GROMACS .gro file of C-alpha atoms in nm:
model
  340
    1UNK     CA    1   0.502  -3.660  -8.356
    2UNK     CA    2   0.420  -3.922  -8.616
    3UNK     CA    3   0.095  -4.113  -8.603
    4UNK     CA    4  -0.040  -4.409  -8.787
    5UNK     CA    5  -0.400  -4.466  -8.879
    6UNK     CA    6  -0.683  -4.388  -8.642
    7UNK     CA    7  -0.940  -4.652  -8.567
    8UNK     CA    8  -1.304  -4.614  -8.646
    9UNK     CA    9  -1.592  -4.604  -8.406
   10UNK     CA   10  -1.760  -4.934  -8.488
   11UNK     CA   11  -1.672  -5.248  -8.300
   12UNK     CA   12  -1.745  -5.613  -8.356
   13UNK     CA   13  -1.996  -5.837  -8.182
   14UNK     CA   14  -1.872  -6.054  -7.898
   15UNK     CA   15  -2.026  -6.293  -7.653
   16UNK     CA   16  -2.040  -6.012  -7.399
   17UNK     CA   17  -2.349  -5.890  -7.581
   18UNK     CA   18  -2.267  -5.560  -7.755
   19UNK     CA   19  -2.059  -5.375  -8.008
   20UNK     CA   20  -1.764  -5.216  -7.828
   21UNK     CA   21  -1.600  -4.894  -7.936
   22UNK     CA   22  -1.243  -4.907  -8.067
   23UNK     CA   23  -0.988  -4.636  -8.154
   24UNK     CA   24  -0.615  -4.660  -8.211
   25UNK     CA   25  -0.306  -4.442  -8.247
   26UNK     CA   26   0.042  -4.551  -8.342
   27UNK     CA   27   0.359  -4.348  -8.342
   28UNK     CA   28   0.733  -4.357  -8.320
   29UNK     CA   29   0.808  -4.378  -7.954
   30UNK     CA   30   1.071  -4.260  -7.714
   31UNK     CA   31   1.404  -4.412  -7.634
   32UNK     CA   32   1.381  -4.483  -7.266
   33UNK     CA   33   1.755  -4.428  -7.227
   34UNK     CA   34   1.768  -4.100  -7.417
   35UNK     CA   35   1.603  -3.913  -7.698
   36UNK     CA   36   1.372  -4.063  -7.954
   37UNK     CA   37   1.409  -4.029  -8.327
   38UNK     CA   38   1.191  -3.720  -8.307
   39UNK     CA   39   1.451  -3.534  -8.106
   40UNK     CA   40   1.219  -3.493  -7.808
   41UNK     CA   41   1.213  -3.834  -7.651
   42UNK     CA   42   1.155  -3.923  -7.287
   43UNK     CA   43   1.383  -4.065  -7.025
   44UNK     CA   44   1.248  -4.249  -6.726
   45UNK     CA   45   1.472  -4.011  -6.517
   46UNK     CA   46   1.354  -3.733  -6.645
   47UNK     CA   47   0.520   1.523  -7.969
   48UNK     CA   48   0.246   1.490  -8.198
   49UNK     CA   49   0.314   1.548  -8.569
   50UNK     CA   50   0.075   1.779  -8.749
   51UNK     CA   51   0.017   1.721  -9.117
   52UNK     CA   52   0.037   1.978  -9.397
   53UNK     CA   53  -0.223   2.251  -9.384
   54UNK     CA   54  -0.435   2.350  -9.677
   55UNK     CA   55  -0.701   2.611  -9.741
   56UNK     CA   56  -1.054   2.536  -9.641
   57UNK     CA   57  -1.009   2.185  -9.505
   58UNK     CA   58  -0.892   1.992  -9.201
   59UNK     CA   59  -0.540   1.883  -9.130
   60UNK     CA   60  -0.466   1.514  -9.086
   61UNK     CA   61  -0.476   1.536  -8.707
   62UNK     CA   62  -0.626   1.873  -8.619
   63UNK     CA   63  -0.937   2.068  -8.702
   64UNK     CA   64  -0.991   2.312  -8.989
   65UNK     CA   65  -0.712   2.557  -9.060
   66UNK     CA   66  -0.825   2.861  -9.265
   67UNK     CA   67  -0.567   3.118  -9.368
   68UNK     CA   68  -0.607   3.448  -9.548
   69UNK     CA   69  -0.377   3.711  -9.685
   70UNK     CA   70  -0.303   4.004  -9.456
   71UNK     CA   71  -0.536   4.294  -9.512
   72UNK     CA   72  -0.528   4.650  -9.397
   73UNK     CA   73  -0.747   4.775  -9.117
   74UNK     CA   74  -1.011   4.908  -9.357
   75UNK     CA   75  -1.148   4.560  -9.409
   76UNK     CA   76  -1.322   4.324  -9.173
   77UNK     CA   77  -1.096   4.047  -9.056
   78UNK     CA   78  -1.257   3.715  -8.956
   79UNK     CA   79  -1.095   3.522  -8.676
   80UNK     CA   80  -0.858   3.245  -8.788
   81UNK     CA   81  -0.972   2.892  -8.694
   82UNK     CA   82  -0.698   2.664  -8.564
   83UNK     CA   83  -0.680   2.335  -8.373
   84UNK     CA   84  -1.022   2.175  -8.314
   85UNK     CA   85  -1.013   1.946  -8.006
   86UNK     CA   86  -1.350   1.785  -8.086
   87UNK     CA   87  -1.227   1.680  -8.428
   88UNK     CA   88  -0.909   1.538  -8.278
   89UNK     CA   89  -1.104   1.338  -8.018
   90UNK     CA   90  -1.341   1.209  -8.287
   91UNK     CA   91  -1.058   1.086  -8.508
   92UNK     CA   92  -0.869   0.931  -8.218
   93UNK     CA   93  -1.176   0.747  -8.089
   94UNK     CA   94  -1.254   0.620  -8.438
   95UNK     CA   95  -0.903   0.488  -8.498
   96UNK     CA   96  -0.884   0.318  -8.157
   97UNK     CA   97  -1.224   0.151  -8.194
   98UNK     CA   98  -1.155   0.023  -8.544
   99UNK     CA   99  -0.811  -0.097  -8.436
  100UNK     CA  100  -0.957  -0.292  -8.142
  101UNK     CA  101  -1.212  -0.466  -8.366
  102UNK     CA  102  -0.944  -0.558  -8.619
  103UNK     CA  103  -0.725  -0.701  -8.340
  104UNK     CA  104  -1.018  -0.905  -8.206
  105UNK     CA  105  -1.078  -1.055  -8.550
  106UNK     CA  106  -0.709  -1.137  -8.604
  107UNK     CA  107  -0.661  -1.290  -8.258
  108UNK     CA  108  -0.981  -1.494  -8.284
  109UNK     CA  109  -0.891  -1.634  -8.624
  110UNK     CA  110  -0.531  -1.716  -8.531
  111UNK     CA  111  -0.600  -1.850  -8.181
  112UNK     CA  112  -0.612  -2.227  -8.138
  113UNK     CA  113  -0.944  -2.385  -8.058
  114UNK     CA  114  -0.831  -2.508  -7.719
  115UNK     CA  115  -0.545  -2.511  -7.471
  116UNK     CA  116  -0.366  -2.761  -7.700
  117UNK     CA  117  -0.439  -2.721  -8.069
  118UNK     CA  118  -0.321  -3.076  -8.140
  119UNK     CA  119  -0.595  -3.222  -7.920
  120UNK     CA  120  -0.928  -3.312  -8.079
  121UNK     CA  121  -1.200  -3.058  -7.995
  122UNK     CA  122  -1.498  -3.169  -7.792
  123UNK     CA  123  -1.810  -3.074  -7.987
  124UNK     CA  124  -2.072  -3.300  -7.826
  125UNK     CA  125  -2.257  -3.242  -7.501
  126UNK     CA  126  -2.227  -3.563  -7.300
  127UNK     CA  127  -2.408  -3.691  -6.992
  128UNK     CA  128  -2.212  -3.862  -6.719
  129UNK     CA  129  -2.274  -4.234  -6.691
  130UNK     CA  130  -2.441  -4.353  -6.372
  131UNK     CA  131  -2.138  -4.491  -6.190
  132UNK     CA  132  -2.358  -4.682  -5.945
  133UNK     CA  133  -2.421  -4.930  -6.227
  134UNK     CA  134  -2.048  -4.999  -6.278
  135UNK     CA  135  -1.892  -5.316  -6.137
  136UNK     CA  136  -1.587  -5.136  -6.001
  137UNK     CA  137  -1.241  -5.289  -5.989
  138UNK     CA  138  -1.003  -5.222  -5.703
  139UNK     CA  139  -0.711  -5.200  -5.946
  140UNK     CA  140  -0.674  -4.947  -6.223
  141UNK     CA  141  -0.378  -5.077  -6.421
  142UNK     CA  142  -0.149  -5.362  -6.520
  143UNK     CA  143   0.217  -5.268  -6.568
  144UNK     CA  144   0.417  -5.539  -6.744
  145UNK     CA  145   0.719  -5.316  -6.798
  146UNK     CA  146   0.776  -5.173  -6.450
  147UNK     CA  147   0.711  -4.814  -6.559
  148UNK     CA  148   0.478  -4.702  -6.282
  149UNK     CA  149   0.668  -4.574  -5.981
  150UNK     CA  150   0.370  -4.435  -5.788
  151UNK     CA  151   0.030  -4.602  -5.801
  152UNK     CA  152  -0.117  -4.305  -5.615
  153UNK     CA  153   0.004  -4.059  -5.880
  154UNK     CA  154  -0.133  -4.265  -6.167
  155UNK     CA  155  -0.466  -4.348  -6.006
  156UNK     CA  156  -0.527  -3.988  -5.903
  157UNK     CA  157  -0.576  -3.884  -6.265
  158UNK     CA  158  -0.763  -4.201  -6.358
  159UNK     CA  159  -1.006  -4.156  -6.068
  160UNK     CA  160  -1.066  -3.798  -6.179
  161UNK     CA  161  -1.153  -3.932  -6.524
  162UNK     CA  162  -1.393  -4.178  -6.360
  163UNK     CA  163  -1.548  -3.902  -6.150
  164UNK     CA  164  -1.614  -3.678  -6.450
  165UNK     CA  165  -1.737  -3.937  -6.700
  166UNK     CA  166  -1.882  -4.214  -6.481
  167UNK     CA  167  -1.674  -4.464  -6.683
  168UNK     CA  168  -1.404  -4.648  -6.489
  169UNK     CA  169  -1.077  -4.657  -6.686
  170UNK     CA  170  -0.811  -4.927  -6.692
  171UNK     CA  171  -0.454  -4.897  -6.823
  172UNK     CA  172  -0.265  -5.197  -6.963
  173UNK     CA  173   0.107  -5.141  -7.034
  174UNK     CA  174   0.294  -5.400  -7.238
  175UNK     CA  175   0.558  -5.451  -7.507
  176UNK     CA  176   0.383  -5.713  -7.722
  177UNK     CA  177   0.042  -5.835  -7.832
  178UNK     CA  178  -0.005  -6.208  -7.775
  179UNK     CA  179   0.369  -6.269  -7.793
  180UNK     CA  180   0.414  -6.065  -8.113
  181UNK     CA  181   0.699  -5.815  -8.066
  182UNK     CA  182   0.717  -5.709  -8.431
  183UNK     CA  183   0.505  -5.397  -8.396
  184UNK     CA  184   0.320  -5.473  -8.718
  185UNK     CA  185  -0.019  -5.472  -8.553
  186UNK     CA  186  -0.318  -5.421  -8.777
  187UNK     CA  187  -0.622  -5.255  -8.630
  188UNK     CA  188  -0.805  -5.585  -8.650
  189UNK     CA  189  -0.533  -5.747  -8.439
  190UNK     CA  190  -0.540  -5.458  -8.189
  191UNK     CA  191  -0.917  -5.474  -8.159
  192UNK     CA  192  -0.914  -5.851  -8.118
  193UNK     CA  193  -0.648  -5.834  -7.847
  194UNK     CA  194  -0.829  -5.549  -7.669
  195UNK     CA  195  -1.169  -5.721  -7.670
  196UNK     CA  196  -1.020  -6.044  -7.539
  197UNK     CA  197  -0.847  -5.853  -7.257
  198UNK     CA  198  -1.163  -5.654  -7.185
  199UNK     CA  199  -1.361  -5.972  -7.127
  200UNK     CA  200  -1.089  -6.106  -6.896
  201UNK     CA  201  -1.084  -5.789  -6.685
  202UNK     CA  202  -1.446  -5.672  -6.665
  203UNK     CA  203  -1.787  -5.820  -6.602
  204UNK     CA  204  -1.991  -5.535  -6.753
  205UNK     CA  205  -1.991  -5.298  -7.048
  206UNK     CA  206  -1.926  -4.977  -6.853
  207UNK     CA  207  -1.547  -4.953  -6.864
  208UNK     CA  208  -1.279  -4.816  -7.092
  209UNK     CA  209  -0.956  -5.010  -7.150
  210UNK     CA  210  -0.648  -4.823  -7.271
  211UNK     CA  211  -0.374  -5.052  -7.404
  212UNK     CA  212  -0.031  -4.893  -7.440
  213UNK     CA  213   0.223  -5.115  -7.615
  214UNK     CA  214   0.579  -4.990  -7.661
  215UNK     CA  215   0.759  -5.247  -7.872
  216UNK     CA  216   1.131  -5.264  -7.958
  217UNK     CA  217   1.182  -4.980  -7.707
  218UNK     CA  218   1.148  -4.716  -7.978
  219UNK     CA  219   0.789  -4.717  -8.107
  220UNK     CA  220   0.447  -4.759  -7.956
  221UNK     CA  221   0.084  -4.817  -8.034
  222UNK     CA  222  -0.206  -4.714  -7.812
  223UNK     CA  223  -0.570  -4.808  -7.852
  224UNK     CA  224  -0.898  -4.797  -7.661
  225UNK     CA  225  -1.170  -5.053  -7.609
  226UNK     CA  226  -1.494  -4.910  -7.468
  227UNK     CA  227  -1.783  -5.113  -7.331
  228UNK     CA  228  -2.109  -5.097  -7.522
  229UNK     CA  229  -2.293  -4.912  -7.242
  230UNK     CA  230  -2.006  -4.666  -7.195
  231UNK     CA  231  -2.013  -4.553  -7.558
  232UNK     CA  232  -2.286  -4.302  -7.475
  233UNK     CA  233  -2.010  -4.101  -7.305
  234UNK     CA  234  -1.686  -4.231  -7.456
  235UNK     CA  235  -1.779  -4.206  -7.822
  236UNK     CA  236  -1.533  -4.195  -8.109
  237UNK     CA  237  -1.453  -3.826  -8.054
  238UNK     CA  238  -1.394  -3.885  -7.682
  239UNK     CA  239  -1.162  -4.178  -7.756
  240UNK     CA  240  -0.962  -3.959  -7.992
  241UNK     CA  241  -0.930  -3.697  -7.720
  242UNK     CA  242  -0.785  -3.951  -7.475
  243UNK     CA  243  -0.542  -4.091  -7.732
  244UNK     CA  244  -0.438  -3.738  -7.834
  245UNK     CA  245  -0.352  -3.655  -7.473
  246UNK     CA  246  -0.149  -3.976  -7.443
  247UNK     CA  247   0.046  -3.874  -7.755
  248UNK     CA  248   0.089  -3.520  -7.621
  249UNK     CA  249   0.221  -3.609  -7.276
  250UNK     CA  250   0.430  -3.903  -7.400
  251UNK     CA  251   0.686  -3.657  -7.535
  252UNK     CA  252   0.685  -3.437  -7.224
  253UNK     CA  253   0.930  -3.439  -6.935
  254UNK     CA  254   0.684  -3.600  -6.694
  255UNK     CA  255   0.757  -3.936  -6.536
  256UNK     CA  256   0.559  -4.230  -6.670
  257UNK     CA  257   0.301  -4.240  -6.391
  258UNK     CA  258   0.256  -3.862  -6.417
  259UNK     CA  259   0.206  -3.844  -6.791
  260UNK     CA  260  -0.056  -4.121  -6.792
  261UNK     CA  261  -0.230  -3.959  -6.497
  262UNK     CA  262  -0.240  -3.621  -6.670
  263UNK     CA  263  -0.361  -3.775  -6.994
  264UNK     CA  264  -0.664  -3.929  -6.819
  265UNK     CA  265  -0.737  -3.622  -6.608
  266UNK     CA  266  -0.720  -3.373  -6.894
  267UNK     CA  267  -0.911  -3.602  -7.127
  268UNK     CA  268  -1.195  -3.642  -6.877
  269UNK     CA  269  -1.229  -3.267  -6.840
  270UNK     CA  270  -1.220  -3.200  -7.214
  271UNK     CA  271  -1.460  -3.482  -7.301
  272UNK     CA  272  -1.726  -3.342  -7.068
  273UNK     CA  273  -1.685  -2.979  -7.183
  274UNK     CA  274  -1.825  -2.857  -7.513
  275UNK     CA  275  -1.586  -2.622  -7.691
  276UNK     CA  276  -1.793  -2.363  -7.872
  277UNK     CA  277  -1.683  -2.238  -8.209
  278UNK     CA  278  -1.536  -1.889  -8.215
  279UNK     CA  279  -1.675  -1.816  -8.560
  280UNK     CA  280  -1.960  -1.610  -8.419
  281UNK     CA  281  -1.711  -1.372  -8.257
  282UNK     CA  282  -1.549  -1.311  -8.594
  283UNK     CA  283  -1.886  -1.263  -8.765
  284UNK     CA  284  -2.012  -1.014  -8.505
  285UNK     CA  285  -1.681  -0.825  -8.510
  286UNK     CA  286  -1.688  -0.794  -8.889
  287UNK     CA  287  -2.048  -0.668  -8.884
  288UNK     CA  288  -1.965  -0.410  -8.617
  289UNK     CA  289  -1.655  -0.303  -8.808
  290UNK     CA  290  -1.853  -0.248  -9.129
  291UNK     CA  291  -2.127  -0.061  -8.941
  292UNK     CA  292  -1.871   0.165  -8.771
  293UNK     CA  293  -1.694   0.239  -9.099
  294UNK     CA  294  -2.025   0.340  -9.259
  295UNK     CA  295  -2.120   0.551  -8.956
  296UNK     CA  296  -1.787   0.732  -8.943
  297UNK     CA  297  -1.795   0.801  -9.318
  298UNK     CA  298  -2.139   0.958  -9.285
  299UNK     CA  299  -2.024   1.171  -8.994
  300UNK     CA  300  -1.715   1.281  -9.186
  301UNK     CA  301  -1.929   1.379  -9.486
  302UNK     CA  302  -2.150   1.591  -9.259
  303UNK     CA  303  -1.844   1.750  -9.104
  304UNK     CA  304  -1.686   1.824  -9.445
  305UNK     CA  305  -2.010   1.987  -9.559
  306UNK     CA  306  -2.011   2.211  -9.254
  307UNK     CA  307  -1.647   2.300  -9.316
  308UNK     CA  308  -1.730   2.401  -9.674
  309UNK     CA  309  -2.010   2.623  -9.545
  310UNK     CA  310  -1.776   2.777  -9.289
  311UNK     CA  311  -1.514   2.840  -9.556
  312UNK     CA  312  -1.769   3.005  -9.785
  313UNK     CA  313  -1.886   3.228  -9.500
  314UNK     CA  314  -1.525   3.313  -9.412
  315UNK     CA  315  -1.446   3.402  -9.775
  316UNK     CA  316  -1.743   3.641  -9.783
  317UNK     CA  317  -1.636   3.807  -9.457
  318UNK     CA  318  -1.279   3.847  -9.580
  319UNK     CA  319  -1.380   4.001  -9.915
  320UNK     CA  320  -1.331   4.388  -9.938
  321UNK     CA  321  -1.655   4.583  -9.968
  322UNK     CA  322  -1.552   4.760 -10.292
  323UNK     CA  323  -1.543   4.425 -10.466
  324UNK     CA  324  -1.921   4.404 -10.433
  325UNK     CA  325  -1.971   4.725 -10.650
  326UNK     CA  326  -2.082   4.694 -11.011
  327UNK     CA  327  -2.201   4.911 -11.298
  328UNK     CA  328  -2.559   4.906 -11.179
  329UNK     CA  329  -2.463   5.040 -10.840
  330UNK     CA  330  -2.253   5.318 -10.997
  331UNK     CA  331  -2.535   5.405 -11.238
  332UNK     CA  332  -2.782   5.436 -10.957
  333UNK     CA  333  -2.540   5.659 -10.770
  334UNK     CA  334  -2.502   5.888 -11.077
  335UNK     CA  335  -2.879   5.926 -11.120
  336UNK     CA  336  -2.909   6.018 -10.757
  337UNK     CA  337  -2.644   6.291 -10.794
  338UNK     CA  338  -2.820   6.434 -11.105
  339UNK     CA  339  -3.142   6.475 -10.917
  340UNK     CA  340  -2.956   6.669 -10.651
   0.00000   0.00000   0.00000
């Protein structure tokens, strides 16, 4: 979906007594009889392995495995230590916990910031405008192209936008700006046309006007004019959200009245909901992961030390008694015999 330049947030002064907000999107449009140049145009008819064992240490998955050479019955034989269930549970729990934390970090980083990643995020907490101060209009749109098949369907989404923001919206559908069908509309020309139309339609500064102009039946431009009082809710970010939803649903399979209705409804909900950053989830997960790695390494060191002590004790128990004799012991034995 191609887009031209986006309008800024500052307006110009008019006799209505305020600086209105203005934002604009332009894009290649849909072919109403088939597909657009983007290829997605709209039509109005639309067994567990055990690792190698080694002396004096743990296997990869089991506990310590200590082997000794067969000895005759004259020597003490220490019991052979085999599979250690506590060690297995410890390792399994560690691997699962670390794996979960790694998955949380990956999913959080790769996940889009919202239900539609192409839509501008709402980062500002906004307060609904007091709708009792709005000079309401009975009509919500002007359709110069005969696109809207169901007023009820269109107005349902627009009224939801009004309910959530307190700003009454108005949709103006056309194929030219002041008789100019060329499509070469500068932002100054769009803003001038929009402000002139705003003053013709409304008697206060508490409305938002969305102009949607599809020229030459293949491209379009959409832009917003927001009354000075309504800018406390429909700021530049909020205008971008609405225009993003128009771009998004324009290329969908919805009928014209449905896609405009959805654009207003979804925009109203997103504008009034702050989307918190997920960076803190990543930070906390990384800290926990590091802490767990340090903890498990310390526990493994303690376990390895105990295993070394057990091996040393086992080696002593498996050593024949005659290996402990030395010259001093034999000398003492000889002296004792001489005295006898």
